[in-house]
Structure formats: C-alpha cells, structure tokens
JSON list of C-alpha atoms in Angstrom, two decimals:
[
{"chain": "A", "resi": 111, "resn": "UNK", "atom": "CA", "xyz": [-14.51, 15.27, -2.00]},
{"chain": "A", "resi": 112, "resn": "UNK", "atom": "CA", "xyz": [-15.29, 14.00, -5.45]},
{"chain": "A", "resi": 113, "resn": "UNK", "atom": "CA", "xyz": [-18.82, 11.76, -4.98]},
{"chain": "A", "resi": 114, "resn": "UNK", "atom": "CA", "xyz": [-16.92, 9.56, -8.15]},
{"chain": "A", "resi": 115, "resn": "UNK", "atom": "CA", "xyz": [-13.71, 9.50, -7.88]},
{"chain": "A", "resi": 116, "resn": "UNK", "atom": "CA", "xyz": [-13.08, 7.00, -10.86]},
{"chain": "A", "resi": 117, "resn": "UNK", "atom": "CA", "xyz": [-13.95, 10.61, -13.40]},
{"chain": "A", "resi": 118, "resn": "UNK", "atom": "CA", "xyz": [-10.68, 11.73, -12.33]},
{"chain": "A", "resi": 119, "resn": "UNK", "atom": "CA", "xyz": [-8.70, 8.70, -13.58]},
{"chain": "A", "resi": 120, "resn": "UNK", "atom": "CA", "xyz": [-6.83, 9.29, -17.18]},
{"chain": "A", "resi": 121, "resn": "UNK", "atom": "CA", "xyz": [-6.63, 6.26, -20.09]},
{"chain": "A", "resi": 122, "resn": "UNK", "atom": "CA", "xyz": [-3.26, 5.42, -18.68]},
{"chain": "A", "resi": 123, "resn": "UNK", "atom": "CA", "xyz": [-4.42, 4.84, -15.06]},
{"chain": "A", "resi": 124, "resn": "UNK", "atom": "CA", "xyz": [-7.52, 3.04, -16.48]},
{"chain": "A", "resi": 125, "resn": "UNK", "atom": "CA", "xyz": [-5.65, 0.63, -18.46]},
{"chain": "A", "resi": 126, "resn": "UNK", "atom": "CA", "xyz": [-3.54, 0.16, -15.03]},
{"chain": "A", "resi": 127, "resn": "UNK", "atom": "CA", "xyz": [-6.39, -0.28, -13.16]},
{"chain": "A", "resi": 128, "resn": "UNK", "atom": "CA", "xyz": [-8.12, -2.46, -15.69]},
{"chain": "A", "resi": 129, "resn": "UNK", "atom": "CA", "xyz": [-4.53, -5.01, -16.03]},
{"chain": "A", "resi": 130, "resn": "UNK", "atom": "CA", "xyz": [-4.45, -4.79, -12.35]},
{"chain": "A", "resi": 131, "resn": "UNK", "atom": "CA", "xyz": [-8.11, -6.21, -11.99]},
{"chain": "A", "resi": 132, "resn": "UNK", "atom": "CA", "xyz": [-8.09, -8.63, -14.68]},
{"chain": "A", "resi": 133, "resn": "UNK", "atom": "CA", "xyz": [-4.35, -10.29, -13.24]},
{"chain": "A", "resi": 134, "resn": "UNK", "atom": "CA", "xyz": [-5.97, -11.09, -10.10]},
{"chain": "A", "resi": 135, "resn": "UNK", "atom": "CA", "xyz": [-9.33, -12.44, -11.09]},
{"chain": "A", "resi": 136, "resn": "UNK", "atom": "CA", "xyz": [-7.39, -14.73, -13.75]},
{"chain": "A", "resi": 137, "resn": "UNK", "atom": "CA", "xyz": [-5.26, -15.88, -10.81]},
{"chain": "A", "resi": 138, "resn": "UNK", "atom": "CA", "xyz": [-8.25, -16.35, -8.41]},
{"chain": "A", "resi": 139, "resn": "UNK", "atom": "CA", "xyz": [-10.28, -18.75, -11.32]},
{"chain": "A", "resi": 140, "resn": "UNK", "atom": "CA", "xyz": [-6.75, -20.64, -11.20]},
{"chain": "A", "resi": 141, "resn": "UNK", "atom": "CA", "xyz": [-6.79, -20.69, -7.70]},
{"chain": "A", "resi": 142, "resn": "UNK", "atom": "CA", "xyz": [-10.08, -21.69, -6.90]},
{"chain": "A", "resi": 143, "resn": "UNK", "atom": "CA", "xyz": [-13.06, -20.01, -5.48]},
{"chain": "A", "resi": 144, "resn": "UNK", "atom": "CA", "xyz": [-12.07, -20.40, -1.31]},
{"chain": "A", "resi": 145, "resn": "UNK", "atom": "CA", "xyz": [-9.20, -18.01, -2.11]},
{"chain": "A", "resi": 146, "resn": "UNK", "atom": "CA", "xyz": [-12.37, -15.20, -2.67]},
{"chain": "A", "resi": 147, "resn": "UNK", "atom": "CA", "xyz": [-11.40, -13.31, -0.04]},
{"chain": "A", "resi": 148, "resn": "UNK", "atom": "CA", "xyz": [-7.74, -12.98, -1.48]},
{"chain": "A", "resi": 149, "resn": "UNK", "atom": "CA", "xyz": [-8.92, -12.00, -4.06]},
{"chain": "A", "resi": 150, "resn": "UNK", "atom": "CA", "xyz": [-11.25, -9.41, -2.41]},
{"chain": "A", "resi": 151, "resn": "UNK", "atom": "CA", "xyz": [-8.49, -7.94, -0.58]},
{"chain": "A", "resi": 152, "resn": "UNK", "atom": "CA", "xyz": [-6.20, -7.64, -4.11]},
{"chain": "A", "resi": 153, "resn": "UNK", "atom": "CA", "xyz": [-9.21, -6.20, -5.76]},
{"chain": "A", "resi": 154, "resn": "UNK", "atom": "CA", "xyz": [-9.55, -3.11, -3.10]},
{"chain": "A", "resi": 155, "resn": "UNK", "atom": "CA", "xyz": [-5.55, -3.29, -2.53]},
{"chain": "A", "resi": 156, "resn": "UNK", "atom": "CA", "xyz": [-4.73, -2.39, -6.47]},
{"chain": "A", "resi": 157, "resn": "UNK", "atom": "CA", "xyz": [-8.04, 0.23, -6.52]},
{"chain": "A", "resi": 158, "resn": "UNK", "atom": "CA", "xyz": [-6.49, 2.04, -3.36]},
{"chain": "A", "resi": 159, "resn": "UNK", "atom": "CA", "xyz": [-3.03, 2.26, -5.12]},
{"chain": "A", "resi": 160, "resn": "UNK", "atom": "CA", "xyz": [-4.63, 3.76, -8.46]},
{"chain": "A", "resi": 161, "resn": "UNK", "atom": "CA", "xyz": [-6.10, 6.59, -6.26]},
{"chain": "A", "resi": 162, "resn": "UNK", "atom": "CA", "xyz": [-2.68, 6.67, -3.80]},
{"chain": "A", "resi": 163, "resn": "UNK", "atom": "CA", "xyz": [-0.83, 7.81, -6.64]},
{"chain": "A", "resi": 164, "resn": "UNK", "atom": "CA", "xyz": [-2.93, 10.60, -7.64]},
{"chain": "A", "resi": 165, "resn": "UNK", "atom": "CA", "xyz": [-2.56, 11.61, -4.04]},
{"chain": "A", "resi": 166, "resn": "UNK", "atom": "CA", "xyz": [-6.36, 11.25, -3.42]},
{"chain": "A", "resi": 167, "resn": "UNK", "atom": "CA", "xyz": [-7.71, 10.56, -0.04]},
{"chain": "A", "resi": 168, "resn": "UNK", "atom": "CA", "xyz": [-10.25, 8.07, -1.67]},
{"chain": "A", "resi": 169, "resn": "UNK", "atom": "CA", "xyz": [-6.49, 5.98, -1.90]},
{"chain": "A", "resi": 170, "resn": "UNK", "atom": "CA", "xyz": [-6.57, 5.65, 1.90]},
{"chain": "A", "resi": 171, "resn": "UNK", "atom": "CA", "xyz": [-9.95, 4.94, 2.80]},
{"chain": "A", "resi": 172, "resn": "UNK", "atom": "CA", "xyz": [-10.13, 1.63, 0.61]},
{"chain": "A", "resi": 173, "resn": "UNK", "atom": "CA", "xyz": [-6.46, 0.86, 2.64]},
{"chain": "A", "resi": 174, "resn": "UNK", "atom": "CA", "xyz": [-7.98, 1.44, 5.80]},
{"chain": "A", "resi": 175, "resn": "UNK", "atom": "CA", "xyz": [-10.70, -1.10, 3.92]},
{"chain": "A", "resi": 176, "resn": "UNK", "atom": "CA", "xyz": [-7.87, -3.41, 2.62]},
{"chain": "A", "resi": 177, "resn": "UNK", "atom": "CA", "xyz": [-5.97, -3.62, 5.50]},
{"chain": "A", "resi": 178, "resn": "UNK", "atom": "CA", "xyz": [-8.93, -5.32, 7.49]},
{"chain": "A", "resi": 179, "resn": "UNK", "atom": "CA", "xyz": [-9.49, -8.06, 4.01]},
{"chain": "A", "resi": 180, "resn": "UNK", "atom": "CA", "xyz": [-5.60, -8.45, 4.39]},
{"chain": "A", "resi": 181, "resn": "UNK", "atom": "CA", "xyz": [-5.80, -9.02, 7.96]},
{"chain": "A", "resi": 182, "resn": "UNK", "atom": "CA", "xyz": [-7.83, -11.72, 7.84]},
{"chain": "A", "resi": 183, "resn": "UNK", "atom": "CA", "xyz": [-6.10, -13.56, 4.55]},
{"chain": "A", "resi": 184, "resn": "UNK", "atom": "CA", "xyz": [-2.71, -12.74, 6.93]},
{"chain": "A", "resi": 185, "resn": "UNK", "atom": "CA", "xyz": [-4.29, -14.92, 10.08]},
{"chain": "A", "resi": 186, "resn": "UNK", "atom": "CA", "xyz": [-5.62, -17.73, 8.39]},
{"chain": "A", "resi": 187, "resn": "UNK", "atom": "CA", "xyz": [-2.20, -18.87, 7.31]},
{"chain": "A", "resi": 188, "resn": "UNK", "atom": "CA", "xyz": [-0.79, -17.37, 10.68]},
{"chain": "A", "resi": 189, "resn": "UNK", "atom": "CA", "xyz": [1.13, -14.88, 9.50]},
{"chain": "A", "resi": 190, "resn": "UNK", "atom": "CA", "xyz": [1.59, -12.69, 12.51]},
{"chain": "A", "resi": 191, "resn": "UNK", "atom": "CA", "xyz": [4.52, -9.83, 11.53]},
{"chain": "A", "resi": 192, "resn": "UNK", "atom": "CA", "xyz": [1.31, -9.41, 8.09]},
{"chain": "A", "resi": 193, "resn": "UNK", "atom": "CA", "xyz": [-1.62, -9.65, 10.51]},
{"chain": "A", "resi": 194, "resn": "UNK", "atom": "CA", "xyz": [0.50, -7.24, 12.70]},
{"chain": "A", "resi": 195, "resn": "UNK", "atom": "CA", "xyz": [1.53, -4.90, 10.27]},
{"chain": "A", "resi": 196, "resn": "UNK", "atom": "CA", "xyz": [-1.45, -4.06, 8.52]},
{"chain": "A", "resi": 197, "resn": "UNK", "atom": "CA", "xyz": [-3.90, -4.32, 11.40]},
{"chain": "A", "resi": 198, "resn": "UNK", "atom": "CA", "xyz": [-1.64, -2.55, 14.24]},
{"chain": "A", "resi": 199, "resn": "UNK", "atom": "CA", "xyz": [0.13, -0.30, 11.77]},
{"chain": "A", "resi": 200, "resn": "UNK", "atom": "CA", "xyz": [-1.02, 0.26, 8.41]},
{"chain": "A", "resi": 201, "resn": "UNK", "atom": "CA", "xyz": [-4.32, 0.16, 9.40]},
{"chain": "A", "resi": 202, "resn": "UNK", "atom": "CA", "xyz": [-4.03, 2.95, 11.84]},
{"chain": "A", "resi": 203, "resn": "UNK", "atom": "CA", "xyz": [-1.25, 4.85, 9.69]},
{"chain": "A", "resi": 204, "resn": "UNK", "atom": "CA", "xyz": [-3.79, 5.32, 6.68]},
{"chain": "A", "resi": 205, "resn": "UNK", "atom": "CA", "xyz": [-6.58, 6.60, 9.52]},
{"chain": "A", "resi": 206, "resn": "UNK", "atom": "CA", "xyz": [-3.80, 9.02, 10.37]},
{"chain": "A", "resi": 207, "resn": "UNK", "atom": "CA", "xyz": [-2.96, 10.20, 6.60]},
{"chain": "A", "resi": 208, "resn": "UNK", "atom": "CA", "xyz": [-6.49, 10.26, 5.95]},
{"chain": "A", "resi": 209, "resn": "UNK", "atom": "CA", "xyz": [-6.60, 13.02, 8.62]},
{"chain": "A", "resi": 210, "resn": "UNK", "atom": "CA", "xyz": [-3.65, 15.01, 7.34]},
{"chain": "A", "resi": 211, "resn": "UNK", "atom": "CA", "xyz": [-4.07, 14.58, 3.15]},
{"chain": "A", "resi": 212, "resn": "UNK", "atom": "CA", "xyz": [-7.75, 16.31, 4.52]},
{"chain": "A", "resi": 213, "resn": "UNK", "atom": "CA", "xyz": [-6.12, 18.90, 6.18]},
{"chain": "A", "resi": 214, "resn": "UNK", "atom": "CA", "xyz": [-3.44, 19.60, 3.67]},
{"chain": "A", "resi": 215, "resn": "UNK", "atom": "CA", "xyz": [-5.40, 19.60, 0.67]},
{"chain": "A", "resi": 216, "resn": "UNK", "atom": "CA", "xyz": [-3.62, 21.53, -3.10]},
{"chain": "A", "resi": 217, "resn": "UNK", "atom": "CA", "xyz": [-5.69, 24.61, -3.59]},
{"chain": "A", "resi": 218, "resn": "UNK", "atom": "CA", "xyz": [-9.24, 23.08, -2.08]},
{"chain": "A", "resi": 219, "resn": "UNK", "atom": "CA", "xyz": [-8.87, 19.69, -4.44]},
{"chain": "A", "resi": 220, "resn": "UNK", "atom": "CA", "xyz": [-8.99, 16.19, -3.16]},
{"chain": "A", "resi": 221, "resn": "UNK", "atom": "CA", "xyz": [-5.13, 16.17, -4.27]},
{"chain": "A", "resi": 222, "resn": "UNK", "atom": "CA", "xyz": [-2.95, 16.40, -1.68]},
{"chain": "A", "resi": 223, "resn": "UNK", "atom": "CA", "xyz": [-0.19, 19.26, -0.61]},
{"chain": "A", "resi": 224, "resn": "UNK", "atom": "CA", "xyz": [3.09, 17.13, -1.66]},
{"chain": "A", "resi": 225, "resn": "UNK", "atom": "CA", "xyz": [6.05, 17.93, 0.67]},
{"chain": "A", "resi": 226, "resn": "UNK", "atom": "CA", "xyz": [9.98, 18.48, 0.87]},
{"chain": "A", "resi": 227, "resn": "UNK", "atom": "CA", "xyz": [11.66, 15.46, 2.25]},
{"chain": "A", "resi": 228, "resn": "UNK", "atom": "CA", "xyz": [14.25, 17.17, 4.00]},
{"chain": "A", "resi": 229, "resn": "UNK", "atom": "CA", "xyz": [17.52, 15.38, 5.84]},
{"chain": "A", "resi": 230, "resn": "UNK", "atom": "CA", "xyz": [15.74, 15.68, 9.35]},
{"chain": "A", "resi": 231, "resn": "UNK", "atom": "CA", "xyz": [12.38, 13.64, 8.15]},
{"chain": "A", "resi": 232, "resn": "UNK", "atom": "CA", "xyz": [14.49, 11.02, 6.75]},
{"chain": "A", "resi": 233, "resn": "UNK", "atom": "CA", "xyz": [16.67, 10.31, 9.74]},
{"chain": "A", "resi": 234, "resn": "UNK", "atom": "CA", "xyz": [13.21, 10.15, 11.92]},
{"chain": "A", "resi": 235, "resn": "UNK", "atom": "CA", "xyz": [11.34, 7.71, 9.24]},
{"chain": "A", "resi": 236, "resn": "UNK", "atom": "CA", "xyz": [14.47, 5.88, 9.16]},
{"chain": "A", "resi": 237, "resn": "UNK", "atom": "CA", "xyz": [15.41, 5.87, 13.38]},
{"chain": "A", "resi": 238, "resn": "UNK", "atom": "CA", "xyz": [11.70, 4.80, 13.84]},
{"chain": "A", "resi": 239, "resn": "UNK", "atom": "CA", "xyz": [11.42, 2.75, 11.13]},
{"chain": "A", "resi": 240, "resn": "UNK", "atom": "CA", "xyz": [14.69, 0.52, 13.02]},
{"chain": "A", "resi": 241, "resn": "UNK", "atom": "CA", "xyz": [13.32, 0.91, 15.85]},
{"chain": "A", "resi": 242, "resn": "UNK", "atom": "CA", "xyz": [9.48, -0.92, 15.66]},
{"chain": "A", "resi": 243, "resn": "UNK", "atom": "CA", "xyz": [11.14, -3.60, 13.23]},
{"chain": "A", "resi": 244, "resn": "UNK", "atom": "CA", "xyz": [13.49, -4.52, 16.25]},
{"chain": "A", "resi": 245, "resn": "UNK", "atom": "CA", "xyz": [10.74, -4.74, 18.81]},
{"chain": "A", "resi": 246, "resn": "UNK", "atom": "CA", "xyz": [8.63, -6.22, 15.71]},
{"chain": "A", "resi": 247, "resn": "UNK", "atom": "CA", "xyz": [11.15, -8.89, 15.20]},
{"chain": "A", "resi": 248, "resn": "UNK", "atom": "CA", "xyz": [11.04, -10.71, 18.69]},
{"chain": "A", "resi": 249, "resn": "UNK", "atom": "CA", "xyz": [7.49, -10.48, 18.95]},
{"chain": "A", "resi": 250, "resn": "UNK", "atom": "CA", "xyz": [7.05, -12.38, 15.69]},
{"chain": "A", "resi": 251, "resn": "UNK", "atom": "CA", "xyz": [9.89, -14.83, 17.09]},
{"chain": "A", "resi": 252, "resn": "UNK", "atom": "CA", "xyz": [8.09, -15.93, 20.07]},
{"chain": "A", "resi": 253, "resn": "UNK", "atom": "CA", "xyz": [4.97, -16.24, 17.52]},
{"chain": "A", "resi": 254, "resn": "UNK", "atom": "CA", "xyz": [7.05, -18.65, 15.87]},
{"chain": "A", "resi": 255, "resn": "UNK", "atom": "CA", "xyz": [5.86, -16.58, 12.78]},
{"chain": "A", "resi": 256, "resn": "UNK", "atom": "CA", "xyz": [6.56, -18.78, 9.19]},
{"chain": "A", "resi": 257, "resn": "UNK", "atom": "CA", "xyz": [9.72, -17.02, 7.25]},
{"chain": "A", "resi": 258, "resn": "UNK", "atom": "CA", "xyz": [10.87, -15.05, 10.33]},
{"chain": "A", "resi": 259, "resn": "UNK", "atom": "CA", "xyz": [13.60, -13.16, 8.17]},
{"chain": "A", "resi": 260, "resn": "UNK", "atom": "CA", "xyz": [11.10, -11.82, 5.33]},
{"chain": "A", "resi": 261, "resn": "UNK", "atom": "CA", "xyz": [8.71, -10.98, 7.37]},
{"chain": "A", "resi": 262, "resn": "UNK", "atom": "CA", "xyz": [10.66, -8.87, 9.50]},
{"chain": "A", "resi": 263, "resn": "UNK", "atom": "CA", "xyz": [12.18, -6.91, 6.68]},
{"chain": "A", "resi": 264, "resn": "UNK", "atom": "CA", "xyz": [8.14, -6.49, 5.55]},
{"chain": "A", "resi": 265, "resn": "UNK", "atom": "CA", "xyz": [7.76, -4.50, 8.93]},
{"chain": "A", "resi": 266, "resn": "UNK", "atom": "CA", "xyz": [10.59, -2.11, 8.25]},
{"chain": "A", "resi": 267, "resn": "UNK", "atom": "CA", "xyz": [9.47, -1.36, 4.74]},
{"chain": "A", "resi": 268, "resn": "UNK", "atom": "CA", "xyz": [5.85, -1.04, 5.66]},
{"chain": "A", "resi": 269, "resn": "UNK", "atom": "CA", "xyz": [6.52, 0.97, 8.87]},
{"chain": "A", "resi": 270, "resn": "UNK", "atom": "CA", "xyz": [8.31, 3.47, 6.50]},
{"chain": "A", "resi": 271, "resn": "UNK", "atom": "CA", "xyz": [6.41, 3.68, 3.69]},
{"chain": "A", "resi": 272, "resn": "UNK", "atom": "CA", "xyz": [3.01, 4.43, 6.22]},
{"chain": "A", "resi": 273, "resn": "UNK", "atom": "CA", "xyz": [6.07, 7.52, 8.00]},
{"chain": "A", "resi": 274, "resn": "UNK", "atom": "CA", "xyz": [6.68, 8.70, 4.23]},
{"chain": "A", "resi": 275, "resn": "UNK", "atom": "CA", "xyz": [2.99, 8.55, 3.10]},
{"chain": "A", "resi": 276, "resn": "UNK", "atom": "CA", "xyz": [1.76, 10.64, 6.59]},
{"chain": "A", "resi": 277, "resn": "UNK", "atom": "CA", "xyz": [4.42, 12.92, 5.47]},
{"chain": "A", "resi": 278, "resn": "UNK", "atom": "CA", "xyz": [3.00, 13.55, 2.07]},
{"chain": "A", "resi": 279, "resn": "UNK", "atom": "CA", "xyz": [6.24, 12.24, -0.04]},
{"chain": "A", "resi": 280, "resn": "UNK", "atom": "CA", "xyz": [6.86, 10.41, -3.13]},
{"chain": "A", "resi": 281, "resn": "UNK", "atom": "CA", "xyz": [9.50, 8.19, -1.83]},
{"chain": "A", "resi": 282, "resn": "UNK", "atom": "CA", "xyz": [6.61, 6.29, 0.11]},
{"chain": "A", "resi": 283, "resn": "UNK", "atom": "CA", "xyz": [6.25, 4.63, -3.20]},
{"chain": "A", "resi": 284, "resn": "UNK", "atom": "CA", "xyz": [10.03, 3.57, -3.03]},
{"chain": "A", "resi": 285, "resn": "UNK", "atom": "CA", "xyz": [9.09, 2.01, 0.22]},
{"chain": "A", "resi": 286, "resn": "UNK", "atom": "CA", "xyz": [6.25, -0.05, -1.09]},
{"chain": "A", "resi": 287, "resn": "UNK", "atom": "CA", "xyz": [8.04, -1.00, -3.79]},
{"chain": "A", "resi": 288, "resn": "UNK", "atom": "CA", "xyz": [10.74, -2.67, -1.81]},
{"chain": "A", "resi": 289, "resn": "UNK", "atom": "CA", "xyz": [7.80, -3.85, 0.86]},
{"chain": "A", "resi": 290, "resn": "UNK", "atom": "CA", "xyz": [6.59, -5.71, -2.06]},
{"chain": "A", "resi": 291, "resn": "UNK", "atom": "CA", "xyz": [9.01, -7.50, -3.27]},
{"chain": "A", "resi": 292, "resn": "UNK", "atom": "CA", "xyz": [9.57, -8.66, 0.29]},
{"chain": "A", "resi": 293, "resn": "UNK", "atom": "CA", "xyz": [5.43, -9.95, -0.42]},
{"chain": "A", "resi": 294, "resn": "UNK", "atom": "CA", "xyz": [5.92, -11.19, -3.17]},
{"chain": "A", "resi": 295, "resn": "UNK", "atom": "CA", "xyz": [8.55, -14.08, -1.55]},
{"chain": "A", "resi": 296, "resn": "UNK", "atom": "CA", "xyz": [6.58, -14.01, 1.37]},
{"chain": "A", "resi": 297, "resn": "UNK", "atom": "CA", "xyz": [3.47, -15.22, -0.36]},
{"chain": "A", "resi": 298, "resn": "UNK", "atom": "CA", "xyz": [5.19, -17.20, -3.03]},
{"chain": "A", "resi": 299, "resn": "UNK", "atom": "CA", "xyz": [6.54, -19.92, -0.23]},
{"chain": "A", "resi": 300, "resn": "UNK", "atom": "CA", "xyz": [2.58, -19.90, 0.92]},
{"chain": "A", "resi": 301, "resn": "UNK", "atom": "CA", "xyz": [0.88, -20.65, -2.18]},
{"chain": "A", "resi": 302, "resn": "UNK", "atom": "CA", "xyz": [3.72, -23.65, -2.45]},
{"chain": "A", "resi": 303, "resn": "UNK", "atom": "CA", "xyz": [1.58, -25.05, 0.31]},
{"chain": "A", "resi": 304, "resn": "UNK", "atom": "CA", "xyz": [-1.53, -23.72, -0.34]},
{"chain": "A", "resi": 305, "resn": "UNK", "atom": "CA", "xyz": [-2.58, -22.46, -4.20]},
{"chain": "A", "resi": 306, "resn": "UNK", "atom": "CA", "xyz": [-5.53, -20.59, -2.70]},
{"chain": "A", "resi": 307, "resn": "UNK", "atom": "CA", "xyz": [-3.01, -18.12, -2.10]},
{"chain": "A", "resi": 308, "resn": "UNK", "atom": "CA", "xyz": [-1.54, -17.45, -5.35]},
{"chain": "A", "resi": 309, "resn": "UNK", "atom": "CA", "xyz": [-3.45, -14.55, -5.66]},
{"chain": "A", "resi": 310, "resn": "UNK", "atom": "CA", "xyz": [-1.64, -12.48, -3.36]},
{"chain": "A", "resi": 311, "resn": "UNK", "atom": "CA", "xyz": [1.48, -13.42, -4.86]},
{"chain": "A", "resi": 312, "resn": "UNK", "atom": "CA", "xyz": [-0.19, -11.51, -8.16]},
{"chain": "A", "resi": 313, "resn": "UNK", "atom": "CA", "xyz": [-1.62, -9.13, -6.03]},
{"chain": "A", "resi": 314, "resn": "UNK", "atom": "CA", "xyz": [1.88, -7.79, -5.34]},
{"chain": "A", "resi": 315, "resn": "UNK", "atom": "CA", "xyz": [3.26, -8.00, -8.56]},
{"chain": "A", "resi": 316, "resn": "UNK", "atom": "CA", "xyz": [0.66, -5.45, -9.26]},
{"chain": "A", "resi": 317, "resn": "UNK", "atom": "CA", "xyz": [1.18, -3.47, -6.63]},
{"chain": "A", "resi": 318, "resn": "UNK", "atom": "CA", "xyz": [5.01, -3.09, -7.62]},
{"chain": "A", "resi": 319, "resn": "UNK", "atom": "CA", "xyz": [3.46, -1.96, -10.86]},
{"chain": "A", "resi": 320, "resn": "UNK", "atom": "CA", "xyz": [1.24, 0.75, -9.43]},
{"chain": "A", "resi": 321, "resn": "UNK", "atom": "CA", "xyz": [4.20, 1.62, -6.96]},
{"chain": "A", "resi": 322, "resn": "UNK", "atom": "CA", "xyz": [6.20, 2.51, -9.28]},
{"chain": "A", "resi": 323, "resn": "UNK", "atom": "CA", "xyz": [3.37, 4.40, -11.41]},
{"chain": "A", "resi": 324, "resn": "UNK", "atom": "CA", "xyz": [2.94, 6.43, -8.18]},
{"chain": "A", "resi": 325, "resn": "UNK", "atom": "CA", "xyz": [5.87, 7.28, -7.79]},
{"chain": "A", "resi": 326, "resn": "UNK", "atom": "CA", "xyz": [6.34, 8.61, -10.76]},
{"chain": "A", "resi": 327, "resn": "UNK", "atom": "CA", "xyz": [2.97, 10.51, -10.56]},
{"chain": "A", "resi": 328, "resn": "UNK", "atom": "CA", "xyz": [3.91, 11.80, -7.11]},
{"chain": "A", "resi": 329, "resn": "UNK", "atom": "CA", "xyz": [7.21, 13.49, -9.11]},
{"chain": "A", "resi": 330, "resn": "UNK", "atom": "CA", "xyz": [4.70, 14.88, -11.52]},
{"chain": "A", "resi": 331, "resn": "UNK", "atom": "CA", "xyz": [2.84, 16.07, -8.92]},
{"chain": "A", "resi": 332, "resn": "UNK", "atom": "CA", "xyz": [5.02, 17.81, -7.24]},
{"chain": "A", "resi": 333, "resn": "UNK", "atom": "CA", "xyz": [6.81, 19.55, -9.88]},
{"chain": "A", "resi": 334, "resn": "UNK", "atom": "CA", "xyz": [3.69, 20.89, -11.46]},
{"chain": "A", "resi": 335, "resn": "UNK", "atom": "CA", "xyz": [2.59, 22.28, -7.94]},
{"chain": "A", "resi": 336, "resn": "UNK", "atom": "CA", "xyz": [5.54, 23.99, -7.66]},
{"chain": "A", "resi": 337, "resn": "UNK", "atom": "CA", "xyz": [5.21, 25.73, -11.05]},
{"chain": "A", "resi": 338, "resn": "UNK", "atom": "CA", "xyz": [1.68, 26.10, -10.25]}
]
C-alpha cells in the first residue's frame, strides 16, 4: 500500500476533494462549533469517497473510521435505523471489503480487481438487501425511531450498496447515490430542529457528488482493465 495515498489523486479529484472540504467547513462556521463532530465525520466521510472511487483500500479504512464519527452524530439525535446501519452494518461491511479489495488487488496495485455483476449477484444483493430492511424496519419501530419511513428505505440502500461494494462493482455507487438522497431528507427534518446538524445535510450533498464521480470512475476502471 501507498504510505501517501493523496499522490495518486488527479486535478479533477483534487478540486472534488477540495469543494467537498470547503462545503462542509462553511456549513459547520454556520452551524456553530458543537456540531464539530459533524463536521468531523463529513470531513473523513467525503475523504473516504475520493479514495472509494479510485477503488483504493485507503477508501475503506477512513469508512470503517467514519462509520464510528457517524455513529455517534446518529445517537445523539436518536437515530437508531443510522446508528444501526453504520455501526452493525457498514461498519462491519467495509472491515469485510477491506479484506477482499486486499486480496483481489489489479496487477499488485492498491486498485482493486473490478468485477462482472452478473444476474445471480444481483438477485442475492437484492433478496438480502429485502430481507435485513424487513427485520430492520420493526426493530426501528419498536425504537420509535424519528421518520420511520426514510429511515427504513436508508437500510435497504445502505445494506446494498455495502453487498455491491464487497463484490467489487460500480453500481455500489448507484446505491449510495440513492442512500443519499434518502440522507439528505433524513437530516434536513433534523437540522429543522437542531442547526448543529446542517452539516450532514451538506455532507450528503457531497457525497451524491462523489457518488456519482465514482461511479463513473469505477466504469473507467473497469473498461481500461479489461483492455489492459
């Protein structure tokens, strides 16, 4: 593995990165300085995403690192399908595609092997995928989780965009993408209550942006593997 990973980053994924950053602090200094650890959390979230979509495994060591920040931000406002999600699933999804980006490495890089989605690996991410979010969803209902609708939907998109990402496929980017929209509204209806929390409502409008940026570098990816 690269000792500095940020070398590897081109003037398009800097600029990214560097939007990405300056969004969220300007939304923290609007917030107010007890939202820091928001704003922590967005910081490493957006920094994870920038490697994610260059298929480095530096990408899911800062989620494993994000998803304990996002944990936290998740409990202090109770909620319990985010807290959940990233600290029963996420969490322990990125552990497990840490693991297999490492052992499926292109040509001894630190960019992954991207694979063939094929018909049977989308009926499994999809089958499993229903399946948690309907256990999901009446465990967050005798939480009395806040926005009980959107946060279910959050665990279907998250549980398949951690399947997709273990899997070593672009779509997990389509995934996100949809997961955070579904953040977006989540956190939107908290910072009406609380503006310490408008910085995760930025910090997902960001991450759509890099979502879609990896996807699209995932595509790149693979096609110049293949020719490779």
């Amino acid at each position: 593995m690269n000792h500095n990973p940020f070398r590897k980053l081109n003037k398009r994924e800097w600029l990214l990165w560097g939007v990405s950053m300056a969004v969220i602090a300007v939304s923290s200094a609007i917030a107010g300085t007890e939202g820091w650890l928001s704003t922590l959390a967005s910081l490493v979230g957006v920094t994870a995403l920038i490697f994610i979509a260059k298929g480095d495994v530096y990408g899911q060591v800062l989620t494993i690192v994000f998803s304990l920040l996002y944990g936290i931000v998740s409990l202090r406002f109770h909620y319990w399908g985010e807290l959940i999600t990233y600290m029963g699933m996420t969490l322990p999804a990125a552990v497990v595609t840490l693991i297999t980006w490492l052992k499926h490495p292109y040509r001894d890089t630190d960019e992954v092997e991207v694979a063939r989605l094929t018909p049977k690996k989308l009926v499994a991410v999809l089958l499993l995928s229903g399946a948690v979010t309907a256990g999901f969803y009446f465990i967050l209902k005798a939480l009395a989780t806040p926005n009980l609708a959107v946060s279910t939907v959050s665990v279907f998109t998250s549980f398949a965009a951690c399947m997709l990402l273990i899997l070593r496929l672009p779509y997990y980017a389509v995934a996100y993408a949809a997961n955070d929209v579904v953040l977006i509204v989540l956190w939107v209806l908290a910072s009406v209550s609380d503006r310490r929390y408008l910085p995760m409502v930025l910090c997902f409008v960001m991450f759509l942006v890099n979502d879609l940026y990896g996807f699209v570098s995932w595509r790149r990816m693979r096609k110049r593997q293949r020719v490779d």
